Tab-separated table of C-alpha atoms and ligand atoms in Angstrom:
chain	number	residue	atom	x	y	z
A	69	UNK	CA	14.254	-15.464	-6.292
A	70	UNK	CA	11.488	-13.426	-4.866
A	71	UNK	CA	8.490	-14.320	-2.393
A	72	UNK	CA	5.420	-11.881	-2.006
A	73	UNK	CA	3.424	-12.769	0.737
A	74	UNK	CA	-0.143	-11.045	0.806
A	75	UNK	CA	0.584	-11.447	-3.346
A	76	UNK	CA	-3.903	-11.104	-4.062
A	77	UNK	CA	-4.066	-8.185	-2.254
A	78	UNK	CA	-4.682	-4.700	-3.846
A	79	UNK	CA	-0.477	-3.802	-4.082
A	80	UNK	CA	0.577	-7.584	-4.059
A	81	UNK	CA	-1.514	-8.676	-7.105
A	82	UNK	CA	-0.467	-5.416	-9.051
A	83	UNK	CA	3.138	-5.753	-7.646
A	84	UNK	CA	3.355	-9.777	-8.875
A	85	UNK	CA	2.602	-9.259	-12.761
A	86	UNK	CA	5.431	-6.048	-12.594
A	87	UNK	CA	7.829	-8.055	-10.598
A	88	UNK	CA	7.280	-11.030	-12.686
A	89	UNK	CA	7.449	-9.021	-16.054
A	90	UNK	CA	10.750	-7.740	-14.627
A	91	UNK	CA	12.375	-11.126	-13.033
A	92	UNK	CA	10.572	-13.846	-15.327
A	93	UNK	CA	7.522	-15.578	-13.907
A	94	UNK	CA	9.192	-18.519	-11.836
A	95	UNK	CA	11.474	-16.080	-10.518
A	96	UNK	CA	8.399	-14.790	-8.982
A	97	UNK	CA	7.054	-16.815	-6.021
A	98	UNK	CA	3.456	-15.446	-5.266
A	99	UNK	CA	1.697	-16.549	-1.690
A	100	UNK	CA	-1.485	-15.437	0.467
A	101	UNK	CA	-3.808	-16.898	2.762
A	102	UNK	CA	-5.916	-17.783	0.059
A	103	UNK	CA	-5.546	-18.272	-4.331
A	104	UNK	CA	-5.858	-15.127	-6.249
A	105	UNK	CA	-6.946	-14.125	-9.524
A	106	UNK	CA	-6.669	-16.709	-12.706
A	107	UNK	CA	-4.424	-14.342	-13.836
A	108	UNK	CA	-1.920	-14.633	-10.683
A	109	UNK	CA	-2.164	-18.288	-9.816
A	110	UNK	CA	-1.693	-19.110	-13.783
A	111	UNK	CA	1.250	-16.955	-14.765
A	112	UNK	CA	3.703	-18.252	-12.133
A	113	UNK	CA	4.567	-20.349	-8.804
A	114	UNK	CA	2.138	-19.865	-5.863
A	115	UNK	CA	2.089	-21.148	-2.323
A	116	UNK	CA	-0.568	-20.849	0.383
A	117	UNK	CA	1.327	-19.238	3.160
A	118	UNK	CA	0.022	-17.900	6.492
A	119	UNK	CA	1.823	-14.372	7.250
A	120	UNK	CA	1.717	-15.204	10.666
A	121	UNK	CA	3.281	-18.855	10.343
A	122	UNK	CA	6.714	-18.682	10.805
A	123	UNK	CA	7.631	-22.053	9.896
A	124	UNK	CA	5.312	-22.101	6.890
A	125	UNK	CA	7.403	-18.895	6.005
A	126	UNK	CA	10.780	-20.074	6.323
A	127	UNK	CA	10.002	-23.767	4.213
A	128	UNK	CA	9.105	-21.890	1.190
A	129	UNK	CA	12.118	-19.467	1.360
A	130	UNK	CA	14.836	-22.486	1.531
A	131	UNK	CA	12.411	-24.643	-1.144
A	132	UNK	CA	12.613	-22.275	-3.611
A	133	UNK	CA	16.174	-20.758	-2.512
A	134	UNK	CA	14.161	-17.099	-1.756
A	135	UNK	CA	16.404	-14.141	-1.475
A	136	UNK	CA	14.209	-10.753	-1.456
A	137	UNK	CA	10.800	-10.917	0.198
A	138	UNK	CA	7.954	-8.421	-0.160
A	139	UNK	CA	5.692	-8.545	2.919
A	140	UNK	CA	2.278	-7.196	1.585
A	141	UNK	CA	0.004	-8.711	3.995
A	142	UNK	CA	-1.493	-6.759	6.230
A	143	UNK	CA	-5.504	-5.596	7.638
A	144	UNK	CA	-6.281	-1.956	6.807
A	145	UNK	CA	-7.494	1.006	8.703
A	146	UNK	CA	-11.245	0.522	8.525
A	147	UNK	CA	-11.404	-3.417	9.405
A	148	UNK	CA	-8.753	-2.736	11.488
A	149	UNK	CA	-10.873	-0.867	13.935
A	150	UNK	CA	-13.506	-3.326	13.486
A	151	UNK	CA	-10.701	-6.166	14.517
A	152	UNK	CA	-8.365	-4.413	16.670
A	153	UNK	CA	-6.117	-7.337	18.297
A	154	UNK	CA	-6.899	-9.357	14.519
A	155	UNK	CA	-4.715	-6.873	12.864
A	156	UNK	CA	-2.133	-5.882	15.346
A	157	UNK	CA	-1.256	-9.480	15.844
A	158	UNK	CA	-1.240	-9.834	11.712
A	159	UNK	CA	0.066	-6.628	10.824
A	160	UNK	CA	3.253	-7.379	13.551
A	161	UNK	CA	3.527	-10.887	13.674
A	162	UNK	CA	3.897	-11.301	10.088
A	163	UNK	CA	6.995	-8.277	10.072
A	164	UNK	CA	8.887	-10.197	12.828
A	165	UNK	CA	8.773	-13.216	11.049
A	166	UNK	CA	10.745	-11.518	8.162
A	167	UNK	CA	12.890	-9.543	10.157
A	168	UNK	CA	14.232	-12.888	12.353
A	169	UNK	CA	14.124	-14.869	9.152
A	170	UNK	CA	16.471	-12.023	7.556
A	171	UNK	CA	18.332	-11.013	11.047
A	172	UNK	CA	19.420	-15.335	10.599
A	173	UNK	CA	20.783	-14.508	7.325
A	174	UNK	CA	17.853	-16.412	5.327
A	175	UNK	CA	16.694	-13.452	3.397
A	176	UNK	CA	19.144	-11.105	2.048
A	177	UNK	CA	16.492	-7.861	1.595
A	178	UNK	CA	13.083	-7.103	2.609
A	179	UNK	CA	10.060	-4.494	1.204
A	180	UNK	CA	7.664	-3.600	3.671
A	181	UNK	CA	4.803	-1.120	3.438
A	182	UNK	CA	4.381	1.372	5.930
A	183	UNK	CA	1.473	4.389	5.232
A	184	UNK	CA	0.396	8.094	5.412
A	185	UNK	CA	-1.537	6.164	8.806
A	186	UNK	CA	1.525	6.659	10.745
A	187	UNK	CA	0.783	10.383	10.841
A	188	UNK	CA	-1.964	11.369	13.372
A	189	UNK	CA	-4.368	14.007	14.809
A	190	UNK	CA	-1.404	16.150	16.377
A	191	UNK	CA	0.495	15.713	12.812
A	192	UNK	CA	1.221	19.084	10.454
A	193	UNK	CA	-1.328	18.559	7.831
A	194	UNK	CA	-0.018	20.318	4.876
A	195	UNK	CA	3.467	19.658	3.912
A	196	UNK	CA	3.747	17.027	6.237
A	197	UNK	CA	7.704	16.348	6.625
A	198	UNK	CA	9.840	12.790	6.355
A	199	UNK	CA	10.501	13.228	10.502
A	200	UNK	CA	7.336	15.015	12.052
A	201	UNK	CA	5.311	14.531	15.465
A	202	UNK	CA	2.970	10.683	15.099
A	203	UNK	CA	0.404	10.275	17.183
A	204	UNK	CA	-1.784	7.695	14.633
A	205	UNK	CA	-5.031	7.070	16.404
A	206	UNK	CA	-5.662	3.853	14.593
A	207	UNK	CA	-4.663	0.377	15.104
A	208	UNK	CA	-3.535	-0.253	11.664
A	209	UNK	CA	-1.372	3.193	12.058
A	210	UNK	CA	-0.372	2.304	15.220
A	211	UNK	CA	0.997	-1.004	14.128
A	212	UNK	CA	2.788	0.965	10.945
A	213	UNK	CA	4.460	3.216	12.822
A	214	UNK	CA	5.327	0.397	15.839
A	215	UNK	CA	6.914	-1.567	12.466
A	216	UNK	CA	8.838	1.279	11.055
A	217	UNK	CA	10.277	1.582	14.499
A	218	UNK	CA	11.260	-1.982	14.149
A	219	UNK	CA	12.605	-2.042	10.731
A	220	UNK	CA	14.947	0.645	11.653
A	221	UNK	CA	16.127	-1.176	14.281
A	222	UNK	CA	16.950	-4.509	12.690
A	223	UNK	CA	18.673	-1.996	10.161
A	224	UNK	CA	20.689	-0.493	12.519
A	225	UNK	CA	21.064	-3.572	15.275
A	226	UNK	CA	21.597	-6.402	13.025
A	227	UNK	CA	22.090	-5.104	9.231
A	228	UNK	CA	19.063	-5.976	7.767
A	229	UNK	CA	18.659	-4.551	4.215
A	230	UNK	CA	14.807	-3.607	4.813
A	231	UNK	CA	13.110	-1.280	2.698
A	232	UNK	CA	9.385	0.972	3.337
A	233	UNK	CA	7.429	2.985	1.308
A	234	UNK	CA	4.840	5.351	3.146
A	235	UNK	CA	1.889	4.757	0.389
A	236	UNK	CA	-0.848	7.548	0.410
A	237	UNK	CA	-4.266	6.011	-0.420
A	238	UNK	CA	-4.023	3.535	-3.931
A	239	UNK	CA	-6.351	3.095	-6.428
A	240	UNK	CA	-6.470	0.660	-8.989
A	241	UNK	CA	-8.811	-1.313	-11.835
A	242	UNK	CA	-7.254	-4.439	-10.818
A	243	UNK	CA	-8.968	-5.073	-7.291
A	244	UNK	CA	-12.228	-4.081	-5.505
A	245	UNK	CA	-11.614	-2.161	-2.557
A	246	UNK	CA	-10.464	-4.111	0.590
A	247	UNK	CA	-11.496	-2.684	3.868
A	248	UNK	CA	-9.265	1.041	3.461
A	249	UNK	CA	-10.494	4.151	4.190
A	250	UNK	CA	-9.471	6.006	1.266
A	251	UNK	CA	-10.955	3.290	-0.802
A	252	UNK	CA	-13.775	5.277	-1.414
A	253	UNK	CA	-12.049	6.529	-4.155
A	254	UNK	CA	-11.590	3.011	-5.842
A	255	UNK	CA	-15.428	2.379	-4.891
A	256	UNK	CA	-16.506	5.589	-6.821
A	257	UNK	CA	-15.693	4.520	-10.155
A	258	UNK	CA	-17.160	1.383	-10.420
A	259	UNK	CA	-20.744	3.331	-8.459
A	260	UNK	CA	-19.836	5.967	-11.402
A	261	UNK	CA	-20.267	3.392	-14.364
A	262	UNK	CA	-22.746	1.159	-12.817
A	263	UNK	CA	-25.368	3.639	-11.223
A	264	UNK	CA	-24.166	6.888	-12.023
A	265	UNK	CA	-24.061	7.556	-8.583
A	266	UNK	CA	-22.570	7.123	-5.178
A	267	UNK	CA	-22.834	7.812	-1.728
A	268	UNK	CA	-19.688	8.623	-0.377
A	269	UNK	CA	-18.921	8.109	3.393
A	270	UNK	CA	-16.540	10.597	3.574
A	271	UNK	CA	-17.829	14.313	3.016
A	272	UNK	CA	-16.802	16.579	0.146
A	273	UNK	CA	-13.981	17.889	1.520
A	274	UNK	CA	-11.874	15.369	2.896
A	275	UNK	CA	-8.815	16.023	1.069
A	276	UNK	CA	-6.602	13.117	1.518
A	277	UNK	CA	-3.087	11.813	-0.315
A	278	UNK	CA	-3.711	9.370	-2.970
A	279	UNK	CA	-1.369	8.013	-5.626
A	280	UNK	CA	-2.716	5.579	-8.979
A	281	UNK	CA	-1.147	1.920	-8.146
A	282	UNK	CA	1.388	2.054	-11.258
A	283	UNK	CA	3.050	5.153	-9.279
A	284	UNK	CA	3.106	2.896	-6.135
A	285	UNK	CA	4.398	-0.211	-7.466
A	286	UNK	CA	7.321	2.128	-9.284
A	287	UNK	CA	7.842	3.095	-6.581
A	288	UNK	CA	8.138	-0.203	-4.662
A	289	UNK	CA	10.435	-1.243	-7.919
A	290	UNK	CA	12.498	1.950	-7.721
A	291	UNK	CA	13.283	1.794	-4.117
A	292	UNK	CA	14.075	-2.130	-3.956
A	293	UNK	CA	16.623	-1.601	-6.759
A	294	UNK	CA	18.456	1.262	-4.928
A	295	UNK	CA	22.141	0.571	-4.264
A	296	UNK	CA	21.762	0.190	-0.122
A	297	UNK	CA	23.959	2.931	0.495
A	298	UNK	CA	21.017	5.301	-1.255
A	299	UNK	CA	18.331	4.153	1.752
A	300	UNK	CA	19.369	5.989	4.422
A	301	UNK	CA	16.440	6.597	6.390
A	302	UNK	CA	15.352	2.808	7.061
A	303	UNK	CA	11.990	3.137	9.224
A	304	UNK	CA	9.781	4.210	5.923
A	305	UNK	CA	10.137	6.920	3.258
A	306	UNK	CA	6.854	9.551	2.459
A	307	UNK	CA	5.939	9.548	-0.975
A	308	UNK	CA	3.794	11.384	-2.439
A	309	UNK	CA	1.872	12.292	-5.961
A	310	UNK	CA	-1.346	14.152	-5.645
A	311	UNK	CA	-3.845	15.039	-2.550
A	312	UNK	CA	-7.986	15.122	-3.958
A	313	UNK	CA	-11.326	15.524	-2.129
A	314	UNK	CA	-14.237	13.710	-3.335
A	315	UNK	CA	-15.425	16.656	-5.010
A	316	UNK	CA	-12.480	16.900	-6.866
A	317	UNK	CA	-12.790	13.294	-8.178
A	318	UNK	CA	-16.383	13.285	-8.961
A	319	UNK	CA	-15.538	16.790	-10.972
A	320	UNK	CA	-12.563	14.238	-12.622
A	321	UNK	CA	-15.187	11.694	-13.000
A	322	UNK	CA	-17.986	14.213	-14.562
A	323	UNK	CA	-15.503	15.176	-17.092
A	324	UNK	CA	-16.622	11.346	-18.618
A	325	UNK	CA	-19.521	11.078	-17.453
A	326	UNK	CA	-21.430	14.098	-17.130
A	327	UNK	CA	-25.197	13.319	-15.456
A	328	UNK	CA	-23.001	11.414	-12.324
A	329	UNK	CA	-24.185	12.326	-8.749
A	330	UNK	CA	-22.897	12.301	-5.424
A	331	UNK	CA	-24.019	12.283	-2.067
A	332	UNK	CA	-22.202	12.132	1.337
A	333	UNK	CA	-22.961	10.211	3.930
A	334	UNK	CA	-20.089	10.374	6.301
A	335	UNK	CA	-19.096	7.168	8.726
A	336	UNK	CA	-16.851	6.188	11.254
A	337	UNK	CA	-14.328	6.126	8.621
A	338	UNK	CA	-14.507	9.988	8.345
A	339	UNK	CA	-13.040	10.399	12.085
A	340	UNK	CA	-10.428	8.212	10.335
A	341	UNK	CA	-9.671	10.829	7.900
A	342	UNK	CA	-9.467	13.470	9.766
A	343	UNK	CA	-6.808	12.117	11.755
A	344	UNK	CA	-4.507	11.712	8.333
A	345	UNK	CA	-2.283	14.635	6.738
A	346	UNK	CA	-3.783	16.426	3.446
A	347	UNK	CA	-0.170	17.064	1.920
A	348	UNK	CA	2.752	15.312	2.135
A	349	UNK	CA	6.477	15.993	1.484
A	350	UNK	CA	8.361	13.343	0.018
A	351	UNK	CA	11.727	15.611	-1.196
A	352	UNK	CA	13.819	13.167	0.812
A	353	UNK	CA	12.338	9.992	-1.496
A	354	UNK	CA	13.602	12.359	-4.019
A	355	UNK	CA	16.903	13.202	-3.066
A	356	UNK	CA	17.800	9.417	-1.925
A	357	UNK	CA	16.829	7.117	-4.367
A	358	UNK	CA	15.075	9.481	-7.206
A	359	UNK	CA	11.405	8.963	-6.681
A	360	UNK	CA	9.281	11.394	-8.924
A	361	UNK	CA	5.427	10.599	-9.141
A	362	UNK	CA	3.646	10.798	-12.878
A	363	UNK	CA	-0.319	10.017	-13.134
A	364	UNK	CA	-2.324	13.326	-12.273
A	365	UNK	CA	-6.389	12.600	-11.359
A	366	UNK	CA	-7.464	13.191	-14.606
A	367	UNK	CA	-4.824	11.241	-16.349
A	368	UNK	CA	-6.134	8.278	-13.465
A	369	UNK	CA	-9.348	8.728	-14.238
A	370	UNK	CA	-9.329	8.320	-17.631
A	371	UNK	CA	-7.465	4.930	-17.051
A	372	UNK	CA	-10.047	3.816	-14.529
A	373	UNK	CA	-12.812	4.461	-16.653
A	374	UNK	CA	-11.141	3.320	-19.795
A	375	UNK	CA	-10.678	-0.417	-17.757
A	376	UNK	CA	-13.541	-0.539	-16.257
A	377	UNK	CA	-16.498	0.308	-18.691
A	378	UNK	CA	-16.404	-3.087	-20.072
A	379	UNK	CA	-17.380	-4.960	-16.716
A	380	UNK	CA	-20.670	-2.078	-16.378
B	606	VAH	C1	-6.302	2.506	4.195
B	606	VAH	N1	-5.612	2.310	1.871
B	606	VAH	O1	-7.176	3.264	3.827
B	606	VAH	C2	-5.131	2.235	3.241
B	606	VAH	C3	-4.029	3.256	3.414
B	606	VAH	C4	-3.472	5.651	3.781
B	606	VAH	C5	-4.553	4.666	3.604
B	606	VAH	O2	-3.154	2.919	4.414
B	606	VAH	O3	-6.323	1.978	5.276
């Protein structure tokens, strides 16, 4: 059986209804800090779990006989430099509970999801390469890149089967944006439908990597189904699908609705930004384990819209 912990957030509720499409729904044990959507909390098993709670953890994995576990829980880049010590302690606490829990032979594979945040100021920006200088300049990319250095070393030091995905920015329908910096570009559409405009606090040409959530959670899918002799880098794999500015989305956007207008009004989120690659290069995702992106920004917005017009 599976356990995804952090299962309402923006990946974990998306990654729940795929996983439980794929596994059956009380295959699927979903768990957060707090209940999610009707949706989630009626179409399988659920359990209130603290990431950080070790013991709370480990009872649900031998209750329900748990043998992967997707660790989704985490505080992103912008709240995170609101609540620096908040979301170290989550963002690592909840990891080393997973990693001991598998290192003791309770858990027999582990996701966890890493992000373009690693990278840093001092980072190649275009192209940027699967092993490349990281300097991240943000707590939550500190504590990424401090947990892909400890994933690889449960790999190598104790055989844990753990598995990491370095996800550009997401968007998706399914969940309001939650505290990320490139969730501007979730916020846009629903400022697009219901005012026809937006003030973006990142300026027009921030060009950032982004990828529509069903790429991610194939992703996710793809490389948890891998034969473990495919992984073999084991701190976290770049993957990539498109890079956009928020000119180029609100040009996507116009394209549906025509008379929509934006205006920047950059924040401390845009230092944020700029310390984050434009391009990335995922060819070893590719080569390992087959990972080939498909939604373009037009194709994405046209599925945003499409979902969302009913609730404007
Ligand atoms: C954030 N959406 O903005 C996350 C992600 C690369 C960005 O890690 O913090």
């Amino acid at each position: 059986r599976i356990l995804i912990i952090g299962a309402c957030g923006q990946i974990g509720t998306e990654l729940t209804a795929k996983l439980r499409d794929i596994y059956g729904n009380n295959k699927v044990i979903a768990s957060d800090i707090y209940e999610g959507s009707d949706e989630l909390m009626k179409s399988g098993p659920f359990e209130i779990i603290d990431a950080m709670d070790y013991d709370a953890i480990q009872d649900v994995i031998i209750s329900y006989e748990i043998t992967d576990v997707y660790l989704m829980a985490a505080m992103l880049s912008a709240t995170g430099e609101k609540f620096p010590m908040k979301a170290w302690n989550l963002n690592m606490n909840s990891l080393f509970n997973v990693l001991n829990l598998a290192k003791e032979g309770k858990i027999d594979k582990i996701f966890w999801p890493s992000s373009i945040a690693v990278f840093g100021p001092t980072t190649p920006k275009s192209d940027t390469p699967q092993r490349t200088v990281m300097e991240p300049s943000t707590v939550y990319g500190i504590s990424k890149q401090t947990g892909e250095r400890w994933c690889e070393y449960y790999s190598k030091r104790y055989g844990v089967d753990v598995r990491s995905i370095r996800y550009p920015g997401l968007i998706s329908y399914k969940t309001l944006p939650g505290g990320g910096t490139t969730d501007y570009a979730v916020d846009i559409y629903h400022k697009a439908l219901k005012h026809k405009k937006y003030i973006c606090f990142l300026n027009a040409e921030t060009t950032l990597p982004m990828m529509f959530m069903d790429d991610a959670i194939r992703a996710t899918v793809n490389i948890m189904m891998a034969a473990e002799e495919d992984i073999k880098i084991t701190s976290s794999y770049n993957v990539a699908s498109m890079s956009f500015n928020p000119e180029e989305i609100t040009n996507s956007i116009k394209k549906h609705i025509p008379d929509f207008e934006i205006s920047y009004e950059p924040d401390f989120r845009q230092a944020i930004a700029d310390s984050w690659p434009q391009t990335i290069d995922d060819s070893t995702a590719r080569e390992d384990w087959g990972w080939e992106h498909q939604i373009s920004l037009d194709e994405m917005t046209a599925i945003m819209i499409e979902n969302l017009k009913e609730s404007y």
